[in-house]
CSV table of N, CA, C and O and ligand atoms in Angstrom, one decimal:
chain,number,residue,atom,x,y,z
A,1,MET,N,0.9,-1.2,0.0
A,1,MET,CA,0.0,0.0,0.0
A,1,MET,C,0.9,1.2,0.0
A,1,MET,O,1.8,1.4,0.8
A,2,SER,N,0.6,2.1,-0.9
A,2,SER,CA,1.5,3.3,-1.0
A,2,SER,C,1.1,4.3,0.0
A,2,SER,O,0.0,4.3,0.6
A,3,ALA,N,2.0,5.3,0.3
A,3,ALA,CA,1.7,6.3,1.3
A,3,ALA,C,0.5,7.1,0.9
A,3,ALA,O,-0.4,7.5,1.7
A,4,ARG,N,0.4,7.3,-0.4
A,4,ARG,CA,-0.8,8.1,-1.0
A,4,ARG,C,-2.1,7.4,-0.7
A,4,ARG,O,-3.0,8.0,-0.2
A,5,THR,N,-2.1,6.0,-0.8
A,5,THR,CA,-3.3,5.3,-0.5
A,5,THR,C,-3.7,5.4,0.9
A,5,THR,O,-4.9,5.6,1.3
A,6,ILE,N,-2.6,5.4,1.8
A,6,ILE,CA,-2.9,5.5,3.2
A,6,ILE,C,-3.5,6.8,3.6
A,6,ILE,O,-4.5,6.9,4.3
A,7,TRP,N,-2.9,7.9,3.0
A,7,TRP,CA,-3.5,9.2,3.2
A,7,TRP,C,-4.9,9.3,2.8
A,7,TRP,O,-5.8,9.9,3.5
A,8,LEU,N,-5.2,8.7,1.6
A,8,LEU,CA,-6.6,8.8,1.1
A,8,LEU,C,-7.5,8.1,2.1
A,8,LEU,O,-8.6,8.5,2.3
A,9,LEU,N,-7.0,6.9,2.6
A,9,LEU,CA,-7.9,6.1,3.5
A,9,LEU,C,-8.2,7.0,4.8
A,9,LEU,O,-9.3,7.0,5.3
A,10,LEU,N,-7.1,7.6,5.3
A,10,LEU,CA,-7.2,8.4,6.5
A,10,LEU,C,-8.2,9.6,6.3
A,10,LEU,O,-9.1,9.8,7.1
A,11,ALA,N,-8.0,10.2,5.1
A,11,ALA,CA,-8.9,11.3,4.8
A,11,ALA,C,-10.4,10.8,4.7
A,11,ALA,O,-11.3,11.5,5.2
A,12,GLY,N,-10.5,9.6,4.2
A,12,GLY,CA,-11.9,9.1,4.0
A,12,GLY,C,-12.5,8.8,5.4
A,12,GLY,O,-13.6,9.1,5.6
A,13,LEU,N,-11.7,8.2,6.3
A,13,LEU,CA,-12.1,7.9,7.7
A,13,LEU,C,-12.5,9.2,8.4
A,13,LEU,O,-13.6,9.3,9.0
A,14,ALA,N,-11.7,10.2,8.2
A,14,ALA,CA,-12.0,11.5,8.9
A,14,ALA,C,-13.3,12.1,8.4
A,14,ALA,O,-14.1,12.6,9.2
A,15,ALA,N,-13.5,12.0,7.1
A,15,ALA,CA,-14.7,12.6,6.6
A,15,ALA,C,-15.9,11.7,6.9
A,15,ALA,O,-17.0,12.2,7.2
A,16,GLY,N,-15.7,10.4,6.9
A,16,GLY,CA,-16.8,9.4,7.1
A,16,GLY,C,-17.2,9.2,8.5
A,16,GLY,O,-18.4,8.9,8.8
A,17,GLY,N,-16.3,9.3,9.4
A,17,GLY,CA,-16.5,9.0,10.8
A,17,GLY,C,-17.7,9.8,11.4
A,17,GLY,O,-18.7,9.2,11.8
A,18,PRO,N,-17.6,11.1,11.4
A,18,PRO,CA,-18.6,11.9,12.0
A,18,PRO,C,-20.0,11.7,11.4
A,18,PRO,O,-21.0,11.7,12.0
A,19,ALA,N,-20.0,11.6,10.0
A,19,ALA,CA,-21.2,11.4,9.3
A,19,ALA,C,-21.9,10.1,9.8
A,19,ALA,O,-23.1,10.0,10.0
A,20,LEU,N,-21.1,9.1,10.0
A,20,LEU,CA,-21.6,7.8,10.4
A,20,LEU,C,-22.2,7.9,11.8
A,20,LEU,O,-23.2,7.4,12.1
A,21,ALA,N,-21.4,8.6,12.7
A,21,ALA,CA,-21.9,8.7,14.1
A,21,ALA,C,-23.3,9.4,14.1
A,21,ALA,O,-24.2,9.1,14.8
A,22,GLN,N,-23.4,10.4,13.2
A,22,GLN,CA,-24.6,11.2,13.2
A,22,GLN,C,-25.8,10.3,12.7
A,22,GLN,O,-26.9,10.3,13.3
A,23,LEU,N,-25.5,9.5,11.7
A,23,LEU,CA,-26.5,8.6,11.2
A,23,LEU,C,-27.0,7.6,12.3
A,23,LEU,O,-28.1,7.4,12.5
A,24,HIS,N,-26.0,7.1,13.1
A,24,HIS,CA,-26.4,6.2,14.2
A,24,HIS,C,-27.3,6.9,15.2
A,24,HIS,O,-28.1,6.3,15.8
A,25,GLN,N,-27.0,8.2,15.5
A,25,GLN,CA,-27.8,8.9,16.4
A,25,GLN,C,-29.2,9.0,16.0
A,25,GLN,O,-30.2,9.0,16.7
A,26,GLN,N,-29.4,9.1,14.6
A,26,GLN,CA,-30.7,9.4,14.1
A,26,GLN,C,-31.5,8.1,14.1
A,26,GLN,O,-32.8,8.1,14.2
A,27,LEU,N,-30.8,6.9,14.0
A,27,LEU,CA,-31.6,5.7,14.0
A,27,LEU,C,-32.1,5.3,15.4
A,27,LEU,O,-31.3,5.5,16.4
A,28,PRO,N,-33.3,4.8,15.5
A,28,PRO,CA,-33.8,4.4,16.8
A,28,PRO,C,-33.0,3.1,17.2
A,28,PRO,O,-32.5,2.4,16.4
A,29,ASP,N,-32.9,2.9,18.5
A,29,ASP,CA,-32.2,1.8,19.0
A,29,ASP,C,-32.9,0.5,18.6
A,29,ASP,O,-34.1,0.3,19.0
A,30,PRO,N,-32.3,-0.3,17.8
A,30,PRO,CA,-33.0,-1.5,17.3
A,30,PRO,C,-33.3,-2.5,18.4
A,30,PRO,O,-34.2,-3.4,18.3
A,31,LEU,N,-32.6,-2.4,19.5
A,31,LEU,CA,-32.9,-3.4,20.6
A,31,LEU,C,-34.1,-3.1,21.4
A,31,LEU,O,-34.7,-3.9,22.0
A,32,LEU,N,-34.6,-1.8,21.3
A,32,LEU,CA,-35.8,-1.4,22.0
A,32,LEU,C,-37.0,-2.3,21.4
A,32,LEU,O,-37.7,-2.8,22.2
A,33,GLY,N,-37.1,-2.3,20.1
A,33,GLY,CA,-38.2,-3.1,19.5
A,33,GLY,C,-38.1,-4.5,19.9
A,33,GLY,O,-39.1,-5.2,20.2
A,34,ARG,N,-36.9,-5.0,20.0
A,34,ARG,CA,-36.7,-6.4,20.3
A,34,ARG,C,-37.1,-6.7,21.8
A,34,ARG,O,-37.8,-7.7,22.1
A,35,ASN,N,-36.8,-5.8,22.7
A,35,ASN,CA,-37.2,-5.9,24.1
A,35,ASN,C,-38.7,-5.9,24.2
A,35,ASN,O,-39.2,-6.7,25.0
A,36,TRP,N,-39.3,-4.9,23.6
A,36,TRP,CA,-40.8,-4.8,23.7
A,36,TRP,C,-41.4,-6.1,23.1
A,36,TRP,O,-42.4,-6.5,23.6
A,37,ALA,N,-40.8,-6.5,22.0
A,37,ALA,CA,-41.4,-7.7,21.3
A,37,ALA,C,-41.2,-9.0,22.1
A,37,ALA,O,-42.0,-10.0,21.9
A,38,ALA,N,-40.3,-9.0,23.0
A,38,ALA,CA,-40.1,-10.2,23.8
A,38,ALA,C,-41.3,-10.5,24.6
A,38,ALA,O,-41.6,-11.7,24.9
A,39,GLY,N,-42.1,-9.5,24.9
A,39,GLY,CA,-43.4,-9.8,25.7
A,39,GLY,C,-44.4,-10.5,24.8
A,39,GLY,O,-45.4,-11.0,25.4
A,40,CYS,N,-44.3,-10.6,23.5
A,40,CYS,CA,-45.3,-11.2,22.7
A,40,CYS,C,-45.0,-12.7,22.5
A,40,CYS,O,-45.9,-13.5,22.3
A,41,THR,N,-43.7,-13.0,22.5
A,41,THR,CA,-43.4,-14.4,22.1
A,41,THR,C,-43.7,-15.4,23.2
A,41,THR,O,-43.6,-16.6,22.9
A,42,GLY,N,-44.1,-15.0,24.4
A,42,GLY,CA,-44.6,-15.9,25.3
A,42,GLY,C,-45.8,-16.6,24.9
A,42,GLY,O,-46.1,-17.7,25.2
A,43,CYS,N,-46.7,-15.9,24.1
A,43,CYS,CA,-47.9,-16.4,23.7
A,43,CYS,C,-47.9,-16.7,22.2
A,43,CYS,O,-48.7,-17.5,21.7
A,44,HIS,N,-47.1,-16.0,21.4
A,44,HIS,CA,-47.1,-16.1,20.0
A,44,HIS,C,-45.8,-16.7,19.5
A,44,HIS,O,-44.7,-16.3,19.9
A,45,ALA,N,-45.9,-17.5,18.5
A,45,ALA,CA,-44.7,-17.8,17.7
A,45,ALA,C,-44.5,-16.6,16.8
A,45,ALA,O,-45.5,-15.8,16.6
A,46,SER,N,-43.4,-16.3,16.4
A,46,SER,CA,-43.2,-15.0,15.7
A,46,SER,C,-43.4,-15.1,14.2
A,46,SER,O,-43.4,-14.2,13.4
A,47,ASP,N,-43.5,-16.4,13.7
A,47,ASP,CA,-43.6,-16.5,12.2
A,47,ASP,C,-44.9,-16.0,11.6
A,47,ASP,O,-44.9,-15.7,10.4
A,48,TRP,N,-46.0,-16.0,12.3
A,48,TRP,CA,-47.2,-15.5,11.7
A,48,TRP,C,-47.2,-14.0,11.6
A,48,TRP,O,-48.0,-13.4,11.0
A,49,LEU,N,-46.3,-13.3,12.3
A,49,LEU,CA,-46.2,-11.9,12.3
A,49,LEU,C,-45.4,-11.4,11.1
A,49,LEU,O,-44.2,-11.3,11.1
A,50,SER,N,-46.1,-11.3,10.0
A,50,SER,CA,-45.3,-11.0,8.7
A,50,SER,C,-45.3,-9.5,8.4
A,50,SER,O,-44.5,-8.8,9.0
A,51,GLY,N,-46.1,-9.0,7.6
A,51,GLY,CA,-46.0,-7.6,7.1
A,51,GLY,C,-46.0,-6.6,8.2
A,51,GLY,O,-46.9,-6.6,9.0
A,52,ARG,N,-45.1,-5.7,8.2
A,52,ARG,CA,-45.0,-4.7,9.2
A,52,ARG,C,-46.2,-3.8,9.3
A,52,ARG,O,-46.8,-3.6,10.4
A,53,ASP,N,-46.6,-3.3,8.1
A,53,ASP,CA,-47.7,-2.3,8.1
A,53,ASP,C,-49.0,-3.0,8.6
A,53,ASP,O,-49.8,-2.5,9.3
A,54,ALA,N,-49.2,-4.3,8.1
A,54,ALA,CA,-50.4,-5.0,8.5
A,54,ALA,C,-50.4,-5.3,10.0
A,54,ALA,O,-51.5,-5.2,10.7
A,55,LEU,N,-49.3,-5.7,10.5
A,55,LEU,CA,-49.2,-6.0,11.9
A,55,LEU,C,-49.4,-4.7,12.8
A,55,LEU,O,-50.2,-4.7,13.7
A,56,TYR,N,-48.8,-3.6,12.3
A,56,TYR,CA,-49.0,-2.4,13.0
A,56,TYR,C,-50.5,-2.0,13.0
A,56,TYR,O,-51.0,-1.6,14.1
A,57,ALA,N,-51.1,-2.1,11.9
A,57,ALA,CA,-52.5,-1.7,11.8
A,57,ALA,C,-53.4,-2.6,12.7
A,57,ALA,O,-54.3,-2.1,13.4
A,58,THR,N,-53.1,-3.9,12.7
A,58,THR,CA,-53.8,-4.8,13.6
A,58,THR,C,-53.6,-4.4,15.1
A,58,THR,O,-54.6,-4.4,15.8
A,59,LEU,N,-52.4,-4.1,15.4
A,59,LEU,CA,-52.2,-3.7,16.8
A,59,LEU,C,-52.9,-2.4,17.2
A,59,LEU,O,-53.5,-2.3,18.3
A,60,LEU,N,-53.0,-1.5,16.3
A,60,LEU,CA,-53.7,-0.2,16.5
A,60,LEU,C,-55.2,-0.5,16.6
A,60,LEU,O,-55.9,0.1,17.4
A,61,ASP,N,-55.7,-1.5,15.8
A,61,ASP,CA,-57.1,-1.9,15.9
A,61,ASP,C,-57.5,-2.5,17.2
A,61,ASP,O,-58.5,-2.2,17.8
A,62,PHE,N,-56.6,-3.3,17.7
A,62,PHE,CA,-56.8,-3.9,19.0
A,62,PHE,C,-56.8,-2.8,20.1
A,62,PHE,O,-57.7,-2.8,20.9
A,63,LYS,N,-55.9,-1.9,20.0
A,63,LYS,CA,-55.8,-0.9,21.0
A,63,LYS,C,-57.0,0.0,21.0
A,63,LYS,O,-57.5,0.4,22.1
A,64,SER,N,-57.5,0.4,19.8
A,64,SER,CA,-58.7,1.3,19.8
A,64,SER,C,-60.0,0.5,20.0
A,64,SER,O,-61.0,1.1,20.2
A,65,GLY,N,-59.9,-0.8,20.0
A,65,GLY,CA,-61.1,-1.6,20.2
A,65,GLY,C,-61.9,-1.9,18.9
A,65,GLY,O,-62.9,-2.5,18.9
A,66,ARG,N,-61.3,-1.3,17.8
A,66,ARG,CA,-62.0,-1.6,16.5
A,66,ARG,C,-62.0,-3.1,16.2
A,66,ARG,O,-63.0,-3.6,15.6
A,67,ARG,N,-61.0,-3.8,16.7
A,67,ARG,CA,-61.0,-5.2,16.5
A,67,ARG,C,-61.2,-5.9,17.9
A,67,ARG,O,-60.3,-5.7,18.8
A,68,PRO,N,-62.3,-6.5,18.1
A,68,PRO,CA,-62.6,-7.1,19.4
A,68,PRO,C,-61.6,-8.2,19.8
A,68,PRO,O,-61.2,-9.0,18.9
A,69,ALA,N,-61.2,-8.2,21.0
A,69,ALA,CA,-60.2,-9.3,21.5
A,69,ALA,C,-60.4,-9.5,22.9
A,69,ALA,O,-61.0,-8.6,23.7
A,70,THR,N,-59.9,-10.6,23.4
A,70,THR,CA,-60.0,-10.9,24.8
A,70,THR,C,-58.7,-10.4,25.5
A,70,THR,O,-58.7,-9.7,26.5
A,71,VAL,N,-57.6,-10.7,24.9
A,71,VAL,CA,-56.3,-10.4,25.5
A,71,VAL,C,-55.6,-9.2,24.9
A,71,VAL,O,-55.2,-8.3,25.6
A,72,MET,N,-55.6,-9.2,23.6
A,72,MET,CA,-54.8,-8.2,22.8
A,72,MET,C,-55.3,-6.8,23.1
A,72,MET,O,-54.5,-5.9,23.0
A,73,GLN,N,-56.6,-6.6,23.3
A,73,GLN,CA,-57.1,-5.3,23.5
A,73,GLN,C,-56.4,-4.6,24.7
A,73,GLN,O,-56.0,-3.5,24.6
A,74,GLN,N,-56.4,-5.4,25.8
A,74,GLN,CA,-55.8,-4.9,27.0
A,74,GLN,C,-54.3,-4.7,26.8
A,74,GLN,O,-53.7,-3.7,27.2
A,75,LEU,N,-53.7,-5.7,26.2
A,75,LEU,CA,-52.3,-5.8,26.1
A,75,LEU,C,-51.7,-4.6,25.3
A,75,LEU,O,-50.7,-4.0,25.6
A,76,SER,N,-52.4,-4.4,24.1
A,76,SER,CA,-51.9,-3.4,23.2
A,76,SER,C,-52.0,-2.0,23.8
A,76,SER,O,-51.2,-1.1,23.4
A,77,ARG,N,-52.9,-1.8,24.8
A,77,ARG,CA,-52.9,-0.5,25.4
A,77,ARG,C,-51.7,-0.2,26.3
A,77,ARG,O,-51.5,0.9,26.7
A,78,GLY,N,-51.0,-1.2,26.6
A,78,GLY,CA,-49.8,-1.0,27.4
A,78,GLY,C,-48.6,-0.4,26.6
A,78,GLY,O,-47.6,-0.1,27.2
A,79,TYR,N,-48.8,-0.2,25.3
A,79,TYR,CA,-47.7,0.3,24.5
A,79,TYR,C,-48.2,1.6,23.8
A,79,TYR,O,-49.4,1.7,23.4
A,80,ASP,N,-47.3,2.6,23.7
A,80,ASP,CA,-47.7,3.7,22.8
A,80,ASP,C,-47.5,3.4,21.4
A,80,ASP,O,-46.9,2.3,21.0
A,81,ASP,N,-48.0,4.2,20.5
A,81,ASP,CA,-48.0,3.9,19.1
A,81,ASP,C,-46.6,3.7,18.5
A,81,ASP,O,-46.3,2.8,17.7
A,82,GLU,N,-45.7,4.4,19.1
A,82,GLU,CA,-44.3,4.3,18.6
A,82,GLU,C,-43.7,2.9,19.0
A,82,GLU,O,-43.0,2.3,18.2
A,83,GLN,N,-44.1,2.5,20.2
A,83,GLN,CA,-43.6,1.2,20.6
A,83,GLN,C,-44.2,0.1,19.8
A,83,GLN,O,-43.6,-0.9,19.4
A,84,LEU,N,-45.5,0.2,19.5
A,84,LEU,CA,-46.2,-0.8,18.6
A,84,LEU,C,-45.5,-0.8,17.3
A,84,LEU,O,-45.4,-1.9,16.7
A,85,ARG,N,-45.1,0.3,16.7
A,85,ARG,CA,-44.5,0.3,15.4
A,85,ARG,C,-43.1,-0.4,15.5
A,85,ARG,O,-42.7,-1.1,14.6
A,86,ALA,N,-42.4,-0.1,16.6
A,86,ALA,CA,-41.1,-0.8,16.8
A,86,ALA,C,-41.3,-2.3,16.9
A,86,ALA,O,-40.5,-3.1,16.4
A,87,ILE,N,-42.3,-2.7,17.6
A,87,ILE,CA,-42.6,-4.2,17.7
A,87,ILE,C,-42.9,-4.7,16.3
A,87,ILE,O,-42.4,-5.8,15.9
A,88,ALA,N,-43.8,-4.0,15.6
A,88,ALA,CA,-44.1,-4.5,14.2
A,88,ALA,C,-42.8,-4.6,13.4
A,88,ALA,O,-42.6,-5.5,12.6
A,89,ASP,N,-42.0,-3.6,13.5
A,89,ASP,CA,-40.7,-3.6,12.8
A,89,ASP,C,-39.9,-4.8,13.2
A,89,ASP,O,-39.3,-5.5,12.3
A,90,HIS,N,-39.9,-5.1,14.4
A,90,HIS,CA,-39.1,-6.2,14.9
A,90,HIS,C,-39.5,-7.5,14.3
A,90,HIS,O,-38.7,-8.3,13.8
A,91,PHE,N,-40.8,-7.8,14.3
A,91,PHE,CA,-41.3,-9.0,13.8
A,91,PHE,C,-41.3,-9.1,12.3
A,91,PHE,O,-41.2,-10.3,11.8
A,92,SER,N,-41.3,-8.0,11.6
A,92,SER,CA,-41.2,-8.1,10.2
A,92,SER,C,-39.7,-8.2,9.7
A,92,SER,O,-39.4,-8.3,8.6
A,93,GLY,N,-38.8,-8.1,10.7
A,93,GLY,CA,-37.4,-8.2,10.4
A,93,GLY,C,-36.8,-7.0,9.6
A,93,GLY,O,-35.7,-7.1,9.1
A,94,ARG,N,-37.5,-6.0,9.6
A,94,ARG,CA,-37.0,-4.8,8.9
A,94,ARG,C,-36.6,-3.8,9.9
A,94,ARG,O,-37.2,-3.5,10.9
A,95,PRO,N,-35.4,-3.1,9.6
A,95,PRO,CA,-35.0,-2.0,10.5
A,95,PRO,C,-36.0,-0.9,10.4
A,95,PRO,O,-36.6,-0.7,9.3
A,96,ALA,N,-36.1,-0.1,11.4
A,96,ALA,CA,-37.0,1.0,11.4
A,96,ALA,C,-36.5,2.0,10.4
A,96,ALA,O,-35.3,2.2,10.2
A,97,PRO,N,-37.4,2.7,9.7
A,97,PRO,CA,-37.0,3.6,8.6
A,97,PRO,C,-36.3,4.9,9.2
A,97,PRO,O,-36.6,5.2,10.4
B,101,HEC,C1,-51.2,-13.4,27.1
B,101,HEC,C2,-50.9,-14.0,25.8
B,101,HEC,C3,-50.6,-13.0,24.7
B,101,HEC,C4,-49.6,-12.1,24.6
B,101,HEC,C5,-48.5,-11.8,25.6
B,101,HEC,C6,-49.7,-11.4,23.3
B,101,HEC,N1,-50.7,-11.9,22.6
B,101,HEC,FE1,-51.3,-11.4,20.7
B,101,HEC,N2,-52.9,-12.6,20.9
B,101,HEC,C7,-53.3,-13.4,22.0
B,101,HEC,C8,-54.7,-13.9,21.8
B,101,HEC,C9,-55.4,-14.7,22.8
B,101,HEC,C10,-55.1,-13.4,20.5
B,101,HEC,C11,-56.5,-13.6,19.9
B,101,HEC,C12,-57.2,-12.3,20.0
B,101,HEC,C13,-57.7,-12.1,21.5
B,101,HEC,O1,-58.6,-12.7,21.9
B,101,HEC,O2,-57.1,-11.3,22.2
B,101,HEC,C14,-54.0,-12.7,20.0
B,101,HEC,C15,-54.0,-12.1,18.7
B,101,HEC,C16,-52.9,-11.4,18.1
B,101,HEC,C17,-52.9,-10.9,16.8
B,101,HEC,C18,-53.9,-11.2,15.7
B,101,HEC,C19,-53.5,-12.5,15.0
B,101,HEC,C20,-54.2,-12.8,13.8
B,101,HEC,O3,-54.1,-14.0,13.4
B,101,HEC,O4,-54.8,-11.9,13.2
B,101,HEC,C21,-51.7,-10.2,16.6
B,101,HEC,C22,-51.2,-9.5,15.4
B,101,HEC,C23,-51.1,-10.2,17.9
B,101,HEC,N3,-51.8,-11.0,18.8
B,101,HEC,C24,-49.8,-9.6,18.2
B,101,HEC,C25,-49.2,-9.6,19.4
B,101,HEC,C26,-48.1,-8.8,19.7
B,101,HEC,C27,-47.3,-7.9,18.7
B,101,HEC,C28,-47.8,-9.0,21.0
B,101,HEC,C29,-46.8,-8.3,21.9
B,101,HEC,C30,-46.9,-6.9,22.1
B,101,HEC,C31,-48.8,-10.0,21.6
B,101,HEC,N4,-49.6,-10.3,20.5
B,101,HEC,C32,-48.8,-10.5,22.8
B,101,HEC,C33,-52.5,-13.6,23.1
B,101,HEC,C34,-51.4,-12.9,23.4
């Protein structure tokens, strides 16, 4: 590796480092969704929880009572909408946008 290449690499790191750190700060903590979702897997296998938007919509329906339920109606009220979205993200295996 030539000295020139090393300098280019260092310059790239210097420029890329802070930008990357900033990006990480903007991203929500991916573990939060996983932790909240851990409360679901006691009763559910996670494989039926597919599409994120569909799951999120179902959870909101439970929460509002639009969809009658015995357990889920009470349970979904324990989470705010942002938490429900993070849970839906978790089960769909997609990182939060
Ligand atoms: C105490 C057991 C229990 C826990 C914990 C639980 N659920 Fe449920 N879930 C149920 C039951 C029972 C139903 C059927 C609807 C009802 O009667 O509440 C259901 C239904 C659902 C449905 C609809 C399934 C379908 O086929 O349409 C979704 C989605 C769901 N739960 C997601 C979740 C998520 C996400 C969590 C975690 C936040 C969770 N559940 C935690 C028991 C549970």
